[in-house]
Tab-separated table of N, CA and C in Angstrom:
chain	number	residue	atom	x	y	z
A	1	UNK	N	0.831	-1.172	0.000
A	1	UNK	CA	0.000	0.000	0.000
A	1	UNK	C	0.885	1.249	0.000
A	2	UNK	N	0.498	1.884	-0.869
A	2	UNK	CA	1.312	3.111	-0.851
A	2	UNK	C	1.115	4.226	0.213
A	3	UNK	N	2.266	5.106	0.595
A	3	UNK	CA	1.715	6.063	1.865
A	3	UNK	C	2.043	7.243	1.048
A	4	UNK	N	0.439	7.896	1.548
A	4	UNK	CA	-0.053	9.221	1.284
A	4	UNK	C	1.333	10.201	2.159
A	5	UNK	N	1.130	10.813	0.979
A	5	UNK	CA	2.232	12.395	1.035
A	5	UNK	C	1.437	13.612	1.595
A	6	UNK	N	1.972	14.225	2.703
A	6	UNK	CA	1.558	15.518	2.569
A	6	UNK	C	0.893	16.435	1.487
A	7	UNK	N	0.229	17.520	1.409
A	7	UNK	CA	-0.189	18.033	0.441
A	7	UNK	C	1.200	19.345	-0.285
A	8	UNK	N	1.290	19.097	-1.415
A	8	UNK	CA	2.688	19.944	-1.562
A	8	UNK	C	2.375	20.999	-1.415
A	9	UNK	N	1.511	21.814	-1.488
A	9	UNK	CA	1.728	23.495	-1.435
A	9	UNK	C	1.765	23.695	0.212
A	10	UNK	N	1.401	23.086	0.973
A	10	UNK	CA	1.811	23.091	2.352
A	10	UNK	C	3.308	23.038	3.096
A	11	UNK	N	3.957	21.878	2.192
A	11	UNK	CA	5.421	21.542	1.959
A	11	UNK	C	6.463	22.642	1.638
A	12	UNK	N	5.525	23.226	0.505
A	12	UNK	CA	6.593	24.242	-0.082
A	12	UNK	C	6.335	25.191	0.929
A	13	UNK	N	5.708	25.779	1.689
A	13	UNK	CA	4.768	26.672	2.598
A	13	UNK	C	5.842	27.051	3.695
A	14	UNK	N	6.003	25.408	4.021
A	14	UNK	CA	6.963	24.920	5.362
A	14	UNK	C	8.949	24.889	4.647
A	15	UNK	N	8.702	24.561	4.095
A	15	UNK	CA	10.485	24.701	3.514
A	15	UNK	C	10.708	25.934	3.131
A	16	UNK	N	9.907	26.775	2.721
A	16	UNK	CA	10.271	28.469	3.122
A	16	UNK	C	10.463	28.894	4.029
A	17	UNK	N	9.344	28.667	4.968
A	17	UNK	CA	9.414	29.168	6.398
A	17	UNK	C	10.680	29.003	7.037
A	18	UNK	N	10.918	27.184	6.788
A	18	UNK	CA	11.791	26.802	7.729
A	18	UNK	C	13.475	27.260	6.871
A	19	UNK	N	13.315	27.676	5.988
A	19	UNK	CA	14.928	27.978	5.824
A	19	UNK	C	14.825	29.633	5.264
A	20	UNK	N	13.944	30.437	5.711
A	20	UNK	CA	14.004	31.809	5.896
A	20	UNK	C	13.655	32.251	6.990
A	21	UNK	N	13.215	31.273	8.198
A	21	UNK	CA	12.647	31.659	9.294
A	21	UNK	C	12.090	32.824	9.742
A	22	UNK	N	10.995	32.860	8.686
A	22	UNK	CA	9.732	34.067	8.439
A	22	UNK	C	8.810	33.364	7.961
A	23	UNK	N	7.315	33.605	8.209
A	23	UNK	CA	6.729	33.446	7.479
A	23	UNK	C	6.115	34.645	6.362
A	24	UNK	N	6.182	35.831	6.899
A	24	UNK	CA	6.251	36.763	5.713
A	24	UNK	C	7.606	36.790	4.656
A	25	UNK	N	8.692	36.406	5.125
A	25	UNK	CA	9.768	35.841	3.902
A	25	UNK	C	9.145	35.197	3.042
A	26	UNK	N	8.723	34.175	3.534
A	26	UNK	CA	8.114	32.528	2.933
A	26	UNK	C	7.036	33.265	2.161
A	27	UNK	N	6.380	33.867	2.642
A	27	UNK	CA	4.772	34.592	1.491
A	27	UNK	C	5.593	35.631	0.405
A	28	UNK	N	6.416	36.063	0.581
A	28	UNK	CA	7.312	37.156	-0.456
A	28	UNK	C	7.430	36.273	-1.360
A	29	UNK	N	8.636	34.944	-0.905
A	29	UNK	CA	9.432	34.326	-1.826
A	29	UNK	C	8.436	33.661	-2.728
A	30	UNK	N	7.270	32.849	-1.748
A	30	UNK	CA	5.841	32.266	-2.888
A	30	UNK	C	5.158	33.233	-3.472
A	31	UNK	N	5.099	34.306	-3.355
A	31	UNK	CA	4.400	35.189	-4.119
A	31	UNK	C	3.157	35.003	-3.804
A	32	UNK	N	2.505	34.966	-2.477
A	32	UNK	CA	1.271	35.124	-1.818
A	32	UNK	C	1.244	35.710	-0.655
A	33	UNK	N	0.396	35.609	0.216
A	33	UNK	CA	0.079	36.197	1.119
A	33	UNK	C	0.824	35.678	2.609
A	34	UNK	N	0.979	36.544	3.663
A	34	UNK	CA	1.856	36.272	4.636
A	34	UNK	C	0.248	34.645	5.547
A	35	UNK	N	-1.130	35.237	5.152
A	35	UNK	CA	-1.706	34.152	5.905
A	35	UNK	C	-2.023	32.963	5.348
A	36	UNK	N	-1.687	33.095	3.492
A	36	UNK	CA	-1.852	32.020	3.141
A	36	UNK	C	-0.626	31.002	3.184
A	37	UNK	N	0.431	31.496	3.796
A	37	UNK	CA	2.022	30.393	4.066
A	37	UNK	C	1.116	30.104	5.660
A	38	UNK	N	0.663	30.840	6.083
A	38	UNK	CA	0.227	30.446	7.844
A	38	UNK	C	-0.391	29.144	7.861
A	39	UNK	N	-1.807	29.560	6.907
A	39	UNK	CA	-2.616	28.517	6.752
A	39	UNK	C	-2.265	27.105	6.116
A	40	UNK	N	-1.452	27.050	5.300
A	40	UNK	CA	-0.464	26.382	4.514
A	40	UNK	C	-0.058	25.220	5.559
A	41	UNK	N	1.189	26.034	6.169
A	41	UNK	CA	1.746	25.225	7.520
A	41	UNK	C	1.078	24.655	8.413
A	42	UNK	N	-0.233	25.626	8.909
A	42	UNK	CA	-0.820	24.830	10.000
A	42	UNK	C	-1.658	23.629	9.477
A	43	UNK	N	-1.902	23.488	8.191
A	43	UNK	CA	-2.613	22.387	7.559
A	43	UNK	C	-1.693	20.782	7.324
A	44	UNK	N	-0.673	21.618	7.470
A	44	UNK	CA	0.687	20.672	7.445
A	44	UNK	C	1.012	20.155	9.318
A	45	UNK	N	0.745	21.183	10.100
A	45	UNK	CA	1.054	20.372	11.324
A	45	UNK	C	-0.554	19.432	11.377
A	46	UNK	N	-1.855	20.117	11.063
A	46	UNK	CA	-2.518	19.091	11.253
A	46	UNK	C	-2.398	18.095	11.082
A	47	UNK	N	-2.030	17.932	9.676
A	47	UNK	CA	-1.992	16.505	8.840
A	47	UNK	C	-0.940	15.553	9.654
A	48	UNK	N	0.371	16.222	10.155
A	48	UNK	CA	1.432	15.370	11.058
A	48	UNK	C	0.589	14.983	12.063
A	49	UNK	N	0.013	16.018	12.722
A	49	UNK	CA	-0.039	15.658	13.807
A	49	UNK	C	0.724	16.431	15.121
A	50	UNK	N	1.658	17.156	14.599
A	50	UNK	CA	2.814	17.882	15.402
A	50	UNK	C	3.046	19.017	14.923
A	51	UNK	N	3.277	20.069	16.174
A	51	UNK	CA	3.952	21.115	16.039
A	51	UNK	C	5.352	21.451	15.235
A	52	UNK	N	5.005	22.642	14.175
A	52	UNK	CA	6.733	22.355	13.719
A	52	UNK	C	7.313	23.853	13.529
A	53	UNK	N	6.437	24.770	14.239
A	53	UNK	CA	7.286	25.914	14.419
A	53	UNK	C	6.626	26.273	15.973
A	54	UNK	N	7.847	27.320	16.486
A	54	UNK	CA	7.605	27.900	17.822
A	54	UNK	C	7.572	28.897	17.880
A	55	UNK	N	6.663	30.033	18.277
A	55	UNK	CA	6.831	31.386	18.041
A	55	UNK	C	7.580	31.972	19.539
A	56	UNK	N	8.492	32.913	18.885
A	56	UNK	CA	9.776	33.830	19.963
A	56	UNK	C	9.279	34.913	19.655
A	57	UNK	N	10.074	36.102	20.904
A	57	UNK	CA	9.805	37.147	20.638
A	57	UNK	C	10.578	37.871	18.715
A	58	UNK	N	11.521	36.710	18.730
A	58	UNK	CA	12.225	37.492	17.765
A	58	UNK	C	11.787	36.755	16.254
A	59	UNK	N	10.472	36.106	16.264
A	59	UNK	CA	10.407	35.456	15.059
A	59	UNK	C	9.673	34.045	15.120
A	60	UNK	N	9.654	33.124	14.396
A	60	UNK	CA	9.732	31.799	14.334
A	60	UNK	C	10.962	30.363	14.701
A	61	UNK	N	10.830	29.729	15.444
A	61	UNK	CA	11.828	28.901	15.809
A	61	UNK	C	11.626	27.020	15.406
A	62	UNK	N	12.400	26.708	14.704
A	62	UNK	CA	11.773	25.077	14.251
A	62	UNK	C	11.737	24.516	15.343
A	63	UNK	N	10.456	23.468	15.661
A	63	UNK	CA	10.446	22.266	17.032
A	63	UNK	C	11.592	20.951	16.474
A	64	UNK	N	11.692	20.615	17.153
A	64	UNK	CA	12.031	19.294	17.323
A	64	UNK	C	11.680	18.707	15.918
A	65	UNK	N	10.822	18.552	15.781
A	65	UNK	CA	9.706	18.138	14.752
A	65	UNK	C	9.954	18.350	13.688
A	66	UNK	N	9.884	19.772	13.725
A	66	UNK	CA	10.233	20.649	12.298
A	66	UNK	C	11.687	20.273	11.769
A	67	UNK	N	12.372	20.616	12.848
A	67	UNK	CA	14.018	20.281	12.617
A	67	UNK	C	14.333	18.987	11.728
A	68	UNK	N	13.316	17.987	12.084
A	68	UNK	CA	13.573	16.704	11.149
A	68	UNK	C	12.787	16.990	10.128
A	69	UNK	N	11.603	17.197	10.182
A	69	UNK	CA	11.026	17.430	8.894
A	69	UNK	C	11.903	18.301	7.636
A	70	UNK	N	12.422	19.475	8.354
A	70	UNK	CA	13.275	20.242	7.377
A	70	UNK	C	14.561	19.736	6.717
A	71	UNK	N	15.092	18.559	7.375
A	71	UNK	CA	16.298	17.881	7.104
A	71	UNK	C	16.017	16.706	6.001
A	72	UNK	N	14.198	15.964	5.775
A	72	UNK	CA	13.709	15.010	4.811
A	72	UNK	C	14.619	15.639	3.658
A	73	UNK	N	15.300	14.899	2.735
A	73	UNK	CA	15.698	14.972	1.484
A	73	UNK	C	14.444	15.691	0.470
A	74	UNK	N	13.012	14.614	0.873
A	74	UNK	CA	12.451	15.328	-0.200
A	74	UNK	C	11.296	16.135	-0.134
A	75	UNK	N	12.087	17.052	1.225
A	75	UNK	CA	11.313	18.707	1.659
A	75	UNK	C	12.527	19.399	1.374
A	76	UNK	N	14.033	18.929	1.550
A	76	UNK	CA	14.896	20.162	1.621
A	76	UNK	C	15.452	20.534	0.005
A	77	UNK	N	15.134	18.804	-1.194
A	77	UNK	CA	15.704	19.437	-2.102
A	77	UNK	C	15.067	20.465	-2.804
């Protein structure tokens, strides 16, 4: 049985975020909106199941979670 993939525009959503650590970066670089990368991501932790960003005073911070997710080969290529 094959295993279901994340939805990609969520993916791409989250591999912006996570290697510009913005999500208004991440909406610049996609060329949309700062709430549609929000909504994006959080559709992506639903689907995990897990948290994969942490909000700081100074920004966004990857969890645990995220940190591996961002390291998958085929989110980072």
């Amino acid at each position: 049985m094959a295993q279901r993939l994340p939805p990609l525009p969520a993916l791409r959503a989250f591999e912006a975020a996570a290697r510009l650590g913005s999500l208004t970066a991440a909406a610049r670089e996609l060329l949309v909106s700062h709430s549609a990368v929000s909504h994006q991501v959080k559709q992506l932790q639903d689907w995990l199941g897990v948290a994969l960003f942490q909000r700081t005073a100074r920004g966004l911070r990857l969890t645990e979670a995220g940190e591996s997710l961002a390291e998958e080969p085929w989110v980072a290529a």
